[in-house]
Coordinates of C-alpha atoms in Angstrom, one line a residue:
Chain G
X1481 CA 48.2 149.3 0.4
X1482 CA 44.6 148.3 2.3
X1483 CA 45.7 147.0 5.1
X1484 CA 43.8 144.0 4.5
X1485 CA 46.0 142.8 2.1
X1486 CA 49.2 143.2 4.0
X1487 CA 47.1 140.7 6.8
X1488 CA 46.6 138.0 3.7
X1489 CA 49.9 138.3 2.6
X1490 CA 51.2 137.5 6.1
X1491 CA 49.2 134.7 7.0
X1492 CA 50.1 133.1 3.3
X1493 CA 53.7 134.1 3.5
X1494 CA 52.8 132.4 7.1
X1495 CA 51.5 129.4 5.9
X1496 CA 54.1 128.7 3.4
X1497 CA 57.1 129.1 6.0
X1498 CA 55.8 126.9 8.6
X1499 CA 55.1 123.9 6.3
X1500 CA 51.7 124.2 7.0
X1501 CA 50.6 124.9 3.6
X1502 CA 53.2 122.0 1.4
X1503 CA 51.5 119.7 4.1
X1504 CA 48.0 120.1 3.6
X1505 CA 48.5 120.6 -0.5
X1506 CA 50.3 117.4 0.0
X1507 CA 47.7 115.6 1.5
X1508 CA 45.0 116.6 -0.4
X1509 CA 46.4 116.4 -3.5
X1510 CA 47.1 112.7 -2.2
X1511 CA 43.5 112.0 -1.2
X1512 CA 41.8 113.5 -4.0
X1513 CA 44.1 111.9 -6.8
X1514 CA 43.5 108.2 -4.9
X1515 CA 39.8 108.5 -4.8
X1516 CA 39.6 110.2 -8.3
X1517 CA 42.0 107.7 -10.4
X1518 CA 42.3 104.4 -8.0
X1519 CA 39.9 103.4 -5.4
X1520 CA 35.9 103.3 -5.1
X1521 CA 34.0 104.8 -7.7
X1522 CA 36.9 106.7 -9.4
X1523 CA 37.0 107.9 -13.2
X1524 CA 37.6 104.8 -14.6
X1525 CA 34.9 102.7 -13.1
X1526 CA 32.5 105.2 -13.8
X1527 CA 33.6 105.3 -17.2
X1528 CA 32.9 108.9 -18.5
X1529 CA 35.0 111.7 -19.3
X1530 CA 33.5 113.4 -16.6
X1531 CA 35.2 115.3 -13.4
X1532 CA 32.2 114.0 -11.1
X1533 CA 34.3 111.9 -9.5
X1534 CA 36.4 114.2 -8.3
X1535 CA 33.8 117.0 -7.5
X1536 CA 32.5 114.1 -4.8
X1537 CA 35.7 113.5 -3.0
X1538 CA 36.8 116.9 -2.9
X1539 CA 33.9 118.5 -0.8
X1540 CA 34.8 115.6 2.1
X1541 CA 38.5 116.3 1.6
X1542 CA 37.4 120.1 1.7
X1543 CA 35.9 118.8 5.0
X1544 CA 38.9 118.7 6.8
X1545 CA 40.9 120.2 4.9
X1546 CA 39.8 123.7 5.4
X1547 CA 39.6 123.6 9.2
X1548 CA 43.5 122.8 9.6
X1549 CA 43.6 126.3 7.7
X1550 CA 41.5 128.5 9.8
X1551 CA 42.0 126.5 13.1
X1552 CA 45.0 128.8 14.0
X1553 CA 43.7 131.9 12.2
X1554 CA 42.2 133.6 15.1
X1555 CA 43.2 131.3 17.8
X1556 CA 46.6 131.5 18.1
X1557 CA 46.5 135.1 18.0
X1558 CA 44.2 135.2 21.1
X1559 CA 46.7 132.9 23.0
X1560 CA 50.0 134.1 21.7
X1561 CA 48.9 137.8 23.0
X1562 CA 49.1 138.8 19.3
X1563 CA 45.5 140.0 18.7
X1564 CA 46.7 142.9 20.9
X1565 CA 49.2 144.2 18.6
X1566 CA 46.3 143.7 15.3
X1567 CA 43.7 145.5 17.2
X1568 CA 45.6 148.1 18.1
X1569 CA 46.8 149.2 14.9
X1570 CA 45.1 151.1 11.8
X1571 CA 43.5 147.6 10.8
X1572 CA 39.8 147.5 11.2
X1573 CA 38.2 144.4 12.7
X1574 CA 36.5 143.7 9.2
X1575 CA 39.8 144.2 7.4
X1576 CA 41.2 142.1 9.7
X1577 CA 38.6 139.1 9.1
X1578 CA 38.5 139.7 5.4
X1579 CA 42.5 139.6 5.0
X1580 CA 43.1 136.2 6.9
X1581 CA 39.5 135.1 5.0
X1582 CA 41.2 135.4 2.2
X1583 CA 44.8 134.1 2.6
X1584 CA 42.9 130.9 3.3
X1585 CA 40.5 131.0 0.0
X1586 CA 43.7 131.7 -1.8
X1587 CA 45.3 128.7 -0.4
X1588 CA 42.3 126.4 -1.6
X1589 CA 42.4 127.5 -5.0
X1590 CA 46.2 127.1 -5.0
X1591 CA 45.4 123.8 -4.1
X1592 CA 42.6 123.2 -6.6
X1593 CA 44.7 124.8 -9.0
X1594 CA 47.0 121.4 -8.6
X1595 CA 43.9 119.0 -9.7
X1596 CA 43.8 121.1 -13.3
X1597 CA 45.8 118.0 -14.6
X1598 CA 43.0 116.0 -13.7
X1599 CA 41.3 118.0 -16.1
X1600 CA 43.4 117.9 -18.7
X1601 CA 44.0 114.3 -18.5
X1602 CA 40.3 113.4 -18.6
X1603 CA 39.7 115.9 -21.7
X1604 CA 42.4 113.9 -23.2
X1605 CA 40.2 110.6 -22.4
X1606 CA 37.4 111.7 -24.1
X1607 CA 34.4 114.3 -24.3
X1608 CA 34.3 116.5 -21.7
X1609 CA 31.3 119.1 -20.9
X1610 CA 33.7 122.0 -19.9
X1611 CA 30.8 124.5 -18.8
X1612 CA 30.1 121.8 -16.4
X1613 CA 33.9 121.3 -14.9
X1614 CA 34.4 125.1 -14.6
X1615 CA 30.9 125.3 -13.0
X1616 CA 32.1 122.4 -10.4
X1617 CA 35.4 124.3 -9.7
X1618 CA 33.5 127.4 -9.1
X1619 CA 31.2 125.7 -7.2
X1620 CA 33.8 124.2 -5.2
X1621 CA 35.4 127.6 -4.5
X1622 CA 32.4 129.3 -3.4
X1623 CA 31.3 126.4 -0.6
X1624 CA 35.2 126.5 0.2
X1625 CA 34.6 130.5 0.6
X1626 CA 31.3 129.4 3.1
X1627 CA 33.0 127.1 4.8
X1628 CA 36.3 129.1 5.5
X1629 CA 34.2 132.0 7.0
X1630 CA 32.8 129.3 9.1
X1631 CA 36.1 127.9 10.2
X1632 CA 37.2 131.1 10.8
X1633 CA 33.9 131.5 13.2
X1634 CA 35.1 128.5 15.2
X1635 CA 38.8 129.9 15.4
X1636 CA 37.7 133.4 16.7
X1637 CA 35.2 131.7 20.0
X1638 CA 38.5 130.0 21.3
X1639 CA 41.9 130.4 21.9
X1640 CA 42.6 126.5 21.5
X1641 CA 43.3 125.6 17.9
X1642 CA 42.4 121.9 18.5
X1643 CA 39.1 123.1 19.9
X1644 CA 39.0 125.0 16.5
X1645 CA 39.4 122.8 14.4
X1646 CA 36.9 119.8 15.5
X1647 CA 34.3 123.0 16.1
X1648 CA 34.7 123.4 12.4
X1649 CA 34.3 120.1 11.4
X1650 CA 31.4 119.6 13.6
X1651 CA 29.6 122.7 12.1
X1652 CA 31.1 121.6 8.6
X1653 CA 29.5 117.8 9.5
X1654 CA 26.2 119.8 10.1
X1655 CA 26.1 121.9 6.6
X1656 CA 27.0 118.9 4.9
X1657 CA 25.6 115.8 6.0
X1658 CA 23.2 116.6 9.2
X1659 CA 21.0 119.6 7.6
X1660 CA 20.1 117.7 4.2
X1661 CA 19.8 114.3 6.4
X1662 CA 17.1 115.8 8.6
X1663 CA 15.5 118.3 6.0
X1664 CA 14.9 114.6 3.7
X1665 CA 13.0 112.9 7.1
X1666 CA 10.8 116.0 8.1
X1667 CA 7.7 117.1 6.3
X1668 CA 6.6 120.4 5.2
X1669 CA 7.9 123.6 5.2
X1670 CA 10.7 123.0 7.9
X1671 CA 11.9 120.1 6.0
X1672 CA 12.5 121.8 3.1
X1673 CA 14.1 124.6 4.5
X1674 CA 16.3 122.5 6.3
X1675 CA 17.5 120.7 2.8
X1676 CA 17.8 124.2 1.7
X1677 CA 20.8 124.7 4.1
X1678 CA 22.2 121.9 3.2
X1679 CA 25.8 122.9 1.1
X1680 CA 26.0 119.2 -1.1
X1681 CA 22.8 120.3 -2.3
X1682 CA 23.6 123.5 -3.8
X1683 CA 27.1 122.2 -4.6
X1684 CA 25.7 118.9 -6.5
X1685 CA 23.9 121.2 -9.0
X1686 CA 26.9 123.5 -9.9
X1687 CA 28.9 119.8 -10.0
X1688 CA 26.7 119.3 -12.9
X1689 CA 27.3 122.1 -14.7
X1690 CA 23.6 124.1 -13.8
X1691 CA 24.6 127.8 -12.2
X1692 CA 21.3 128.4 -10.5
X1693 CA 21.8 132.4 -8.7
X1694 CA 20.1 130.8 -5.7
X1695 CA 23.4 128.8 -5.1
X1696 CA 25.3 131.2 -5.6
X1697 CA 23.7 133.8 -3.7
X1698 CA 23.4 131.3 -0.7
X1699 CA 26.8 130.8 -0.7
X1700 CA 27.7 134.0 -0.4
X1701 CA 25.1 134.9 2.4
X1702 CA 26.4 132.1 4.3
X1703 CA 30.4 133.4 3.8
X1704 CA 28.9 136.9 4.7
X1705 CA 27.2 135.9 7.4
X1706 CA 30.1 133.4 9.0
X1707 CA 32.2 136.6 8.4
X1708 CA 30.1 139.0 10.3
X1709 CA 30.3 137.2 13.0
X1710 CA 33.5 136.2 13.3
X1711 CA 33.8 139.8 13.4
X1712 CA 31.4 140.6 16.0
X1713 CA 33.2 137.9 18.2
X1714 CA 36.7 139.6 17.7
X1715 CA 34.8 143.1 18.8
X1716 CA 33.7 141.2 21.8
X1717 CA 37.4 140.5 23.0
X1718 CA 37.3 144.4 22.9
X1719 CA 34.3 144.6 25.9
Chain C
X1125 CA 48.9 165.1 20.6
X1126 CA 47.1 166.1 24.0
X1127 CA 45.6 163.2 25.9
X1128 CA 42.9 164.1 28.1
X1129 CA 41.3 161.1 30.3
X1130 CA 37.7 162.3 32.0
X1131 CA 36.1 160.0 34.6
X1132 CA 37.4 156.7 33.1
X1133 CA 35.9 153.7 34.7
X1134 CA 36.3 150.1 33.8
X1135 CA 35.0 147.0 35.5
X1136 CA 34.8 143.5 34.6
X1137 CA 32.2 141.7 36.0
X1138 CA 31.9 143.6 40.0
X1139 CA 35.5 144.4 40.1
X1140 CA 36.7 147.7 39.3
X1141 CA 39.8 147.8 37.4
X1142 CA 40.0 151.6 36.5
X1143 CA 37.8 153.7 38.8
X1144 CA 36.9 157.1 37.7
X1145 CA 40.1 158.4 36.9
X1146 CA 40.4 161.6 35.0
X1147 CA 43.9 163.3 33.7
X1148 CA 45.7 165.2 30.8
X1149 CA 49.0 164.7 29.2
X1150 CA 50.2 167.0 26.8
X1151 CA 52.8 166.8 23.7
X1152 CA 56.6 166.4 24.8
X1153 CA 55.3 165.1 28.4
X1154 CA 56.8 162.1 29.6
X1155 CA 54.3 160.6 32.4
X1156 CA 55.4 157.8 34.3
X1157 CA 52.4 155.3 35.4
X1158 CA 53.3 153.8 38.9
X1159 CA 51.4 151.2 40.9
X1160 CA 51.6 147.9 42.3
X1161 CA 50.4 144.5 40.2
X1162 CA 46.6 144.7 39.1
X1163 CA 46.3 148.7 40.0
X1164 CA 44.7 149.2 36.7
X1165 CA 47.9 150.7 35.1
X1166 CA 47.6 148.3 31.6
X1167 CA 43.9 148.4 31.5
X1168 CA 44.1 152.0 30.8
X1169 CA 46.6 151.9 28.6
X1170 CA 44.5 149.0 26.5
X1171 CA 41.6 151.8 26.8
X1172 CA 43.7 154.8 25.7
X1173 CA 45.1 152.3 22.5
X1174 CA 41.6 151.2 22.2
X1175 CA 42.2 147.7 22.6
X1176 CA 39.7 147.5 25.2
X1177 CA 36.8 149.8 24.3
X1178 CA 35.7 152.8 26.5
X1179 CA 32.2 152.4 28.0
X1180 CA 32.4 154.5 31.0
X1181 CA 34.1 158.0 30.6
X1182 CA 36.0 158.9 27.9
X1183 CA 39.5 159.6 26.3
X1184 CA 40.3 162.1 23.8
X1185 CA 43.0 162.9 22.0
X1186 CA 43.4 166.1 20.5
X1187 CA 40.1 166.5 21.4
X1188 CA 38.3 163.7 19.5
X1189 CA 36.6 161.2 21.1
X1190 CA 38.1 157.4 21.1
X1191 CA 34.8 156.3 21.2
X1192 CA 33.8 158.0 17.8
X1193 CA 37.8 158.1 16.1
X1194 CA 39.4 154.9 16.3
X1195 CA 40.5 154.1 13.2
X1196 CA 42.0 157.2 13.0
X1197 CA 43.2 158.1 16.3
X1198 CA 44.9 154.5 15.8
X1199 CA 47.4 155.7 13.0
X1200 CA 49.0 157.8 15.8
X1201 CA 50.1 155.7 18.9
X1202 CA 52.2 153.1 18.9
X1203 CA 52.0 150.9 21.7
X1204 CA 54.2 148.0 23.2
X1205 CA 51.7 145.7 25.2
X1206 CA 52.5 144.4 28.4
X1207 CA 54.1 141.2 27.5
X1208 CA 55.3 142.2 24.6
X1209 CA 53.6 139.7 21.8
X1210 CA 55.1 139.3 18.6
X1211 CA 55.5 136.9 15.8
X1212 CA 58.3 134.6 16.5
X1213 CA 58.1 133.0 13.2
X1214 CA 58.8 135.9 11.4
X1215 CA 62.1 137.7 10.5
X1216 CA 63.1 141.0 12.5
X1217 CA 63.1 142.5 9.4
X1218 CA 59.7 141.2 7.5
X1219 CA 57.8 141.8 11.0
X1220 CA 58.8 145.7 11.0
X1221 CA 57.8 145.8 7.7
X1222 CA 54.5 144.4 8.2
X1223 CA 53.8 146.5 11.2
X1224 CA 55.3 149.6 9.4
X1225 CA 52.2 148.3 6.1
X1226 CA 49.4 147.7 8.9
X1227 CA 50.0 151.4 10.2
X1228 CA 49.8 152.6 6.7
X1229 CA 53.1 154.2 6.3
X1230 CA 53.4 155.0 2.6
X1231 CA 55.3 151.7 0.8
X1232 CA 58.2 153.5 -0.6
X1233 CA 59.1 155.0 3.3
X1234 CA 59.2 151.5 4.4
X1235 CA 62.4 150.7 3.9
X1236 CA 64.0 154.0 5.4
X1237 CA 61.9 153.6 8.4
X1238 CA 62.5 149.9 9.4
X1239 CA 66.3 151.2 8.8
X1240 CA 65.8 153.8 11.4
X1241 CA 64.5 151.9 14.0
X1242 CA 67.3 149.2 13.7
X1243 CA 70.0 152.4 13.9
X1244 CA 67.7 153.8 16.6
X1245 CA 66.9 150.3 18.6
X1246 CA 70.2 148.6 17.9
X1247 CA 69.0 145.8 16.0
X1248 CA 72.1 145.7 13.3
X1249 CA 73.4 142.4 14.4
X1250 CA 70.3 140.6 14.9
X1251 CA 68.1 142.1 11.7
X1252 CA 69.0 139.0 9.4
X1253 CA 67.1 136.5 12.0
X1254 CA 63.8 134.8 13.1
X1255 CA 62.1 136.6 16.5
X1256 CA 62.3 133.2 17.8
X1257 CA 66.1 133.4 17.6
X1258 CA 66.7 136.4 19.5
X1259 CA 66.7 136.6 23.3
X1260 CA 64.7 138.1 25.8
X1261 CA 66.2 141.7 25.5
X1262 CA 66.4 141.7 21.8
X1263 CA 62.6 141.1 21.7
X1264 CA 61.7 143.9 23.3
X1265 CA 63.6 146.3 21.1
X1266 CA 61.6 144.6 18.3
X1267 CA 58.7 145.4 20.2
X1268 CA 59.8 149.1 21.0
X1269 CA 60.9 149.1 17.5
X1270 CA 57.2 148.1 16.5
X1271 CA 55.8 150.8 18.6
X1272 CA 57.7 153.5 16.9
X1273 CA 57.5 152.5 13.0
X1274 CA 55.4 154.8 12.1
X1275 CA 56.6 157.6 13.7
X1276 CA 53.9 158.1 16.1
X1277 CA 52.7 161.2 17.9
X1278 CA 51.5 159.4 20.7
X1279 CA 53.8 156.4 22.3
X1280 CA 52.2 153.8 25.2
X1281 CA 54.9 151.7 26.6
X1282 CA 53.7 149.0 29.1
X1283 CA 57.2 148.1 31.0
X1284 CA 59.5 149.2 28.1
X1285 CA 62.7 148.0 30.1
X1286 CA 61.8 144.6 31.5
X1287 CA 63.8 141.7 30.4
X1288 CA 66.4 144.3 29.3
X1289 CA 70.2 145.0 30.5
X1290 CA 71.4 147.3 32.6
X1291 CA 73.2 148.6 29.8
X1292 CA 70.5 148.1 27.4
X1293 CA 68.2 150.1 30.2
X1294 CA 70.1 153.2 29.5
X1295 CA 70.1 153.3 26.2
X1296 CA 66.3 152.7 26.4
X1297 CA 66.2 155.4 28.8
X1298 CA 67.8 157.5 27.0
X1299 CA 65.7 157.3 24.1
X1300 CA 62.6 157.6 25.5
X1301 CA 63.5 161.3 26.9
X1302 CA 64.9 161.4 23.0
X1303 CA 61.5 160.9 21.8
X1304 CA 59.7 162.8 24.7
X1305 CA 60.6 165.6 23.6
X1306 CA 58.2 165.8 20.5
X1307 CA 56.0 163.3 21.5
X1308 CA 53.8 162.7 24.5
X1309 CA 54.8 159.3 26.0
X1310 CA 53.1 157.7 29.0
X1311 CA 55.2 154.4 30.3
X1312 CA 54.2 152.1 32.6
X1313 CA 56.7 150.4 35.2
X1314 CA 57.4 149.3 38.6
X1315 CA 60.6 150.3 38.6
X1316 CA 60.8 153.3 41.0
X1317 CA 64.5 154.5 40.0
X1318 CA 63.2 154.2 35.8
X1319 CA 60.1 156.6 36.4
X1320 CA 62.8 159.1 38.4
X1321 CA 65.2 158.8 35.6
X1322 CA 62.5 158.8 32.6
X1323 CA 59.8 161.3 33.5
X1324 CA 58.5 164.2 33.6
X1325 CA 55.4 163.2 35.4
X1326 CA 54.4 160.9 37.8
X1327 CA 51.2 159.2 38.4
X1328 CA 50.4 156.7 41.0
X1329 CA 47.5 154.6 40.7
X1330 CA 46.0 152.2 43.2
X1331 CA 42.9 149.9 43.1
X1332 CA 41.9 151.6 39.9
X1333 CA 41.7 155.2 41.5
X1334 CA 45.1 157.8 41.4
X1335 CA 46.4 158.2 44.4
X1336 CA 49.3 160.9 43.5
X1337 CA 50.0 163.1 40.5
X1338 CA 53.2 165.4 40.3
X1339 CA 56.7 165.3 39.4
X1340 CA 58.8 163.3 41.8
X1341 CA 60.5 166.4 42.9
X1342 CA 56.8 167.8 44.0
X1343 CA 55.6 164.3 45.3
X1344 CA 58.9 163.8 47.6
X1345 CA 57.9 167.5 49.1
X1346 CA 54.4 166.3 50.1
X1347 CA 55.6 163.1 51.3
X1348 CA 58.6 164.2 53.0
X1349 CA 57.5 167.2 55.9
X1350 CA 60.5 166.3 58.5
X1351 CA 64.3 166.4 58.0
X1352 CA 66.2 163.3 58.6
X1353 CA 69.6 163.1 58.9
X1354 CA 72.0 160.5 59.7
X1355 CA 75.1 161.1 61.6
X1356 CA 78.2 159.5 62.7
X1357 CA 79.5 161.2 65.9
X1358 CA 82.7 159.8 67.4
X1359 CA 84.7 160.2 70.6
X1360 CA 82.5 160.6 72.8
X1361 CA 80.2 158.1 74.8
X1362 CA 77.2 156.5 72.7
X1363 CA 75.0 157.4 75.5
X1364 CA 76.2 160.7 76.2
X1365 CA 75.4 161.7 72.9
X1366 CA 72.8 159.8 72.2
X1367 CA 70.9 162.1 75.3
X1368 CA 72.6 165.2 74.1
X1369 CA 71.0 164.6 70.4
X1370 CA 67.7 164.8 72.2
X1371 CA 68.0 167.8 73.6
X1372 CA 68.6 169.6 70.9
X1373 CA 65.6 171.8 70.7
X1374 CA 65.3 171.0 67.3
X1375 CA 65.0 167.5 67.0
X1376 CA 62.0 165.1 67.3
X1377 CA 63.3 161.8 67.4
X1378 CA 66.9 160.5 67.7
X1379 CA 67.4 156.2 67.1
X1380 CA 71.0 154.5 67.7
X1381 CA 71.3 153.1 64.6
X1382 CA 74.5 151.3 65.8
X1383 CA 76.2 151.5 68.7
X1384 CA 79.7 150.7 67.7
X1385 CA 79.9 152.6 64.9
X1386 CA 78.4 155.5 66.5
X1387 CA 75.8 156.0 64.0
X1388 CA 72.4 158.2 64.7
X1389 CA 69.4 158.7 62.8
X1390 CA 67.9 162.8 63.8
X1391 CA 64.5 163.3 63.0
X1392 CA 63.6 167.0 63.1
X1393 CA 60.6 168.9 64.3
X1394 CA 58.6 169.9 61.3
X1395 CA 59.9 172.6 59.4
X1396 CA 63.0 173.1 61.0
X1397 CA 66.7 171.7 60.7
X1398 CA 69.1 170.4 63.4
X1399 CA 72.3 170.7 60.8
X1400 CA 73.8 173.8 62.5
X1401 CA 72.8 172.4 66.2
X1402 CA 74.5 168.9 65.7
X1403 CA 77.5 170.5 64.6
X1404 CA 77.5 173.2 67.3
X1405 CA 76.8 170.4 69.8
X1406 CA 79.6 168.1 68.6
X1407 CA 82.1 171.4 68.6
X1408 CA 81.3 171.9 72.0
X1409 CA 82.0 168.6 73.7
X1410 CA 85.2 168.2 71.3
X1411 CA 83.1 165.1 69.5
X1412 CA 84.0 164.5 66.0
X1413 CA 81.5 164.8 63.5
X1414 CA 82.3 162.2 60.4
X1415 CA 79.4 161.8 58.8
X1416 CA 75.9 163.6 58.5
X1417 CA 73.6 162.4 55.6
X1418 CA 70.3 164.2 54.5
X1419 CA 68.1 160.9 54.2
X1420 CA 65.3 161.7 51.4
X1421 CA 62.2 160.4 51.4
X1422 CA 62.4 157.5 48.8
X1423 CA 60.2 157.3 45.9
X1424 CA 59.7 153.7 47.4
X1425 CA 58.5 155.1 50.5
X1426 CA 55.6 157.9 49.2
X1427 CA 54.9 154.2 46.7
X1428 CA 54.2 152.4 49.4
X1429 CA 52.6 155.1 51.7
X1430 CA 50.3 155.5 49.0
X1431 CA 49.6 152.3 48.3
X1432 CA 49.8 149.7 51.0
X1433 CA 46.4 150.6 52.5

């Protein structure tokens, strides 16, 4: 077996013994279903058989949500001595980064797996544009997949998992509100490029059922990139 | 697996921890690594495991470069860091088999292997529970345990016996010599009477450089140069003899250790022995002679000849 996958199965055997995991599918589950069925804009306000609602709540649920999952990732292997005994077997650093990377995307579609009711439910409403709720759940996993690699950045520059996890959510805070905030008030080429960095953007098309390959492939170069360097920072403990 | 170590050097920031240090340890070679806190005995055993990554120098085993065979050079060491990190959350069991997966050992050996190593470590009682559970002692022959999985050619072992019995020391003891014998092993430790009892080799290091190199038989010679004996000579007049001693033409130096117990400490001129003239000595002035003890240099003394300045 590729080492990498004996690190994901760990850290999700991991997750699932300490609590950690029942917890946080607990909560969002909780947070997601409120704000989807009960309070502000939900499904029933709106009034269309449409998953929208949800698609908006999840990304700021996603918000914190995926930092409490890669806070301790790296962290608490750098303070508990751990990293040691990793590094020094027949793991690379990149297999390394990829396994716990993807322990944690597994664990967020486990947990969107638990909103397919939703779905169902609102099919069962009314007319539902399918292409357009598998395109919003894809597009959900792939800024879940960015994001992850960036909380996984955060977790690898410290050995404090609080510090970890607000790092995260400050960066996430940036991709996700500040970028697209400050890219709408410049002019000009630096304006726009700003917007273009900004993850609601690219995730509000694929909410709406349009796959543009410029989403997608941005993405992936930001998970590729949050990656990379998360690797280069573990091969820095090595200096 | 040979180890060979040329002109190793390792600072961080100024500070030297491992200063040009070159040596060679070769397959079924116990070496003992001595030196007091902070010598730069477990920084170069994090270079030789490639934890910390070898700028200056080099290290090769079997006569490939660290630097350019990591990944594969990894497969065969096992290593037990210095303090001994594991994951408390995880079963004995469940953490054997992940380290025995990480160091690719082949999924259907698994299960023999981690059954080894609780036969071999003496985990049998403990194997059903959480690291967290276990004490002190039982945790590190999880993390010996660890270290050996996968059957390594090559074992690092940074303080193997701390936190363990004195039973448990023995047994630990005894299977490192075990394993010595096919493998090449090099063990760190303070504990001067555990590098006597373990190795082959010793190797003291000091402020990053090595400061001695030789089997503890060889090092005690250099060390050692004059005889020193300690004798208990009775009936006779501390004084008197304590004159008489030192005019032996043989001896050096004579001390009263005690007066009323009429004990003596004889230090001989270099190269030569006072035994026979004690004994003559005592015959002749009707003393009796109950006690005369060869005192041997002590590993602790060459230790801290070498490295107190």
């Amino acid at each position: 077996m590729n080492p990498l996958w004996t690190v994901a199965k760990r850290e999700l055997a991991s997750f699932f013994d300490s609590l950690i995991a029942y917890i946080l599918l607990i909560i969002f589950l909780v947070f997601c279903g409120l704000f989807t069925w009960l309070y502000g804009s939900d499904i029933f306000l709106v009034g269309q058989a449409s998953l929208q609602a949800f698609f908006s709540i999840a990304i700021w649920v996603l918000l914190f949500f995926i930092p409490a999952l890669t806070m301790r990732m790296i962290a608490e292997e750098k303070r508990n001595g751990t990293i040691e005994l990793l590094l020094t077997k027949a793991v690379s650093d990149r297999q390394l980064v990829t396994g716990k990377f993807l322990a944690c995307l597994l664990l967020v579609i486990i947990a969107l797996a638990f909103t397919l009711p939703y779905y169902i439910s609102v099919s069962m409403l009314g007319d539902v544009d399918h292409g357009a709720v598998w395109c919003g759940y894809l597009g959900l996993i792939l800024m879940s997949a960015a994001y992850i690699a960036i909380g996984l950045l955060a977790s690898s520059i410290t050995d404090n998992q609080i510090v970890a996890f607000l790092l995260a959510i400050a960066m996430g805070v940036v991709f996700m509100l500040l970028l697209g905030f400050i890219g709408n008030g410049l002019p000009g080429i630096l304006g726009e490029t700003l917007s273009y960095l900004d993850f609601r953007g690219h995730f509000g098309s694929m909410a709406r059922g349009v796959i543009d390959t410029k989403d997608v492939i941005y993405f992936l170069s930001v998970t590729a990139l949050g990656l990379l360097l998360t690797e280069v920072s573990i091969s820095r403990l090595r200096a | 697996m040979n180890i060979k170590i040329q002109n190793l050097t390792k600072r961080y920031g100024v500070q030297k921890a491992v200063d040009d240090i070159s040596f060679e340890v070769k397959t079924g070679e116990i070496l003992g690594f001595l030196g007091p806190n902070g010598a730069g005995k477990t920084t170069t055993m994090k270079l030789i495991t490639n934890f910390l990554e070898v700028q200056e120098g080099d290290i090769s085993i079997d006569g490939k470069s660290i630097k350019n065979h990591a990944e594969t050079l990894k497969r065969h060491i096992g290593y037990l860091p210095e303090h001994n990190p594991l994951y408390i959350d995880m079963g004995v069991l469940d953490y054997l088999g992940f380290c025995a997966a990480l160091q690719q050992v082949p999924k259907q050996a698994i299960p023999e292997r981690i059954r080894e190593m609780v036969r071999l470590c003496g985990l049998d009682r403990e194997k059903h529970k959480r690291i967290s559970e276990l004490s002190k002692g039982y945790r590190q022959r999880v993390g010996l345990a660890q270290a050996m999985i996968h059957d390594p050619k090559i074992l690092i072992l940074d303080e193997p016996t701390t936190g363990l019995d004195p039973n448990q020391i023995v047994e630990i003891r005894e299977l490192i010599r075990q394993l010595g014998q096919q493998k090449t092993v090099i063990l760190s430790t303070h504990i001067l009477p555990e590098v006597e009892a373990t190795c082959d080799r010793i190797l003291i290091i000091n402020r990053g450089k090595i400061v001695a190199d030789g089997t503890s038989a060889t090092l005690r010679k250099q060390a050692q140069g004059k005889e020193v004996l300690r004798v208990r000579i009775e009936d006779g007049d501390s004084e008197t003899v304590f004159s008489a001693l030192q005019n032996i033409y043989t001896t050096e130096l004579v001390d009263i250790l005690d007066k009323g117990n009429h004990l003596f400490e004889v230090q001989s001129v270099t190269d030569m022995s006072s035994k026979r003239e004690v004994f003559q000595l005592c015959a002749k002035n009707n003393w009796v002679l109950t006690e005369m003890t060869p005192l041997e240099t002590k590993l602790e003394d060459i230790f801290r000849d070498l490295t107190l300045n």
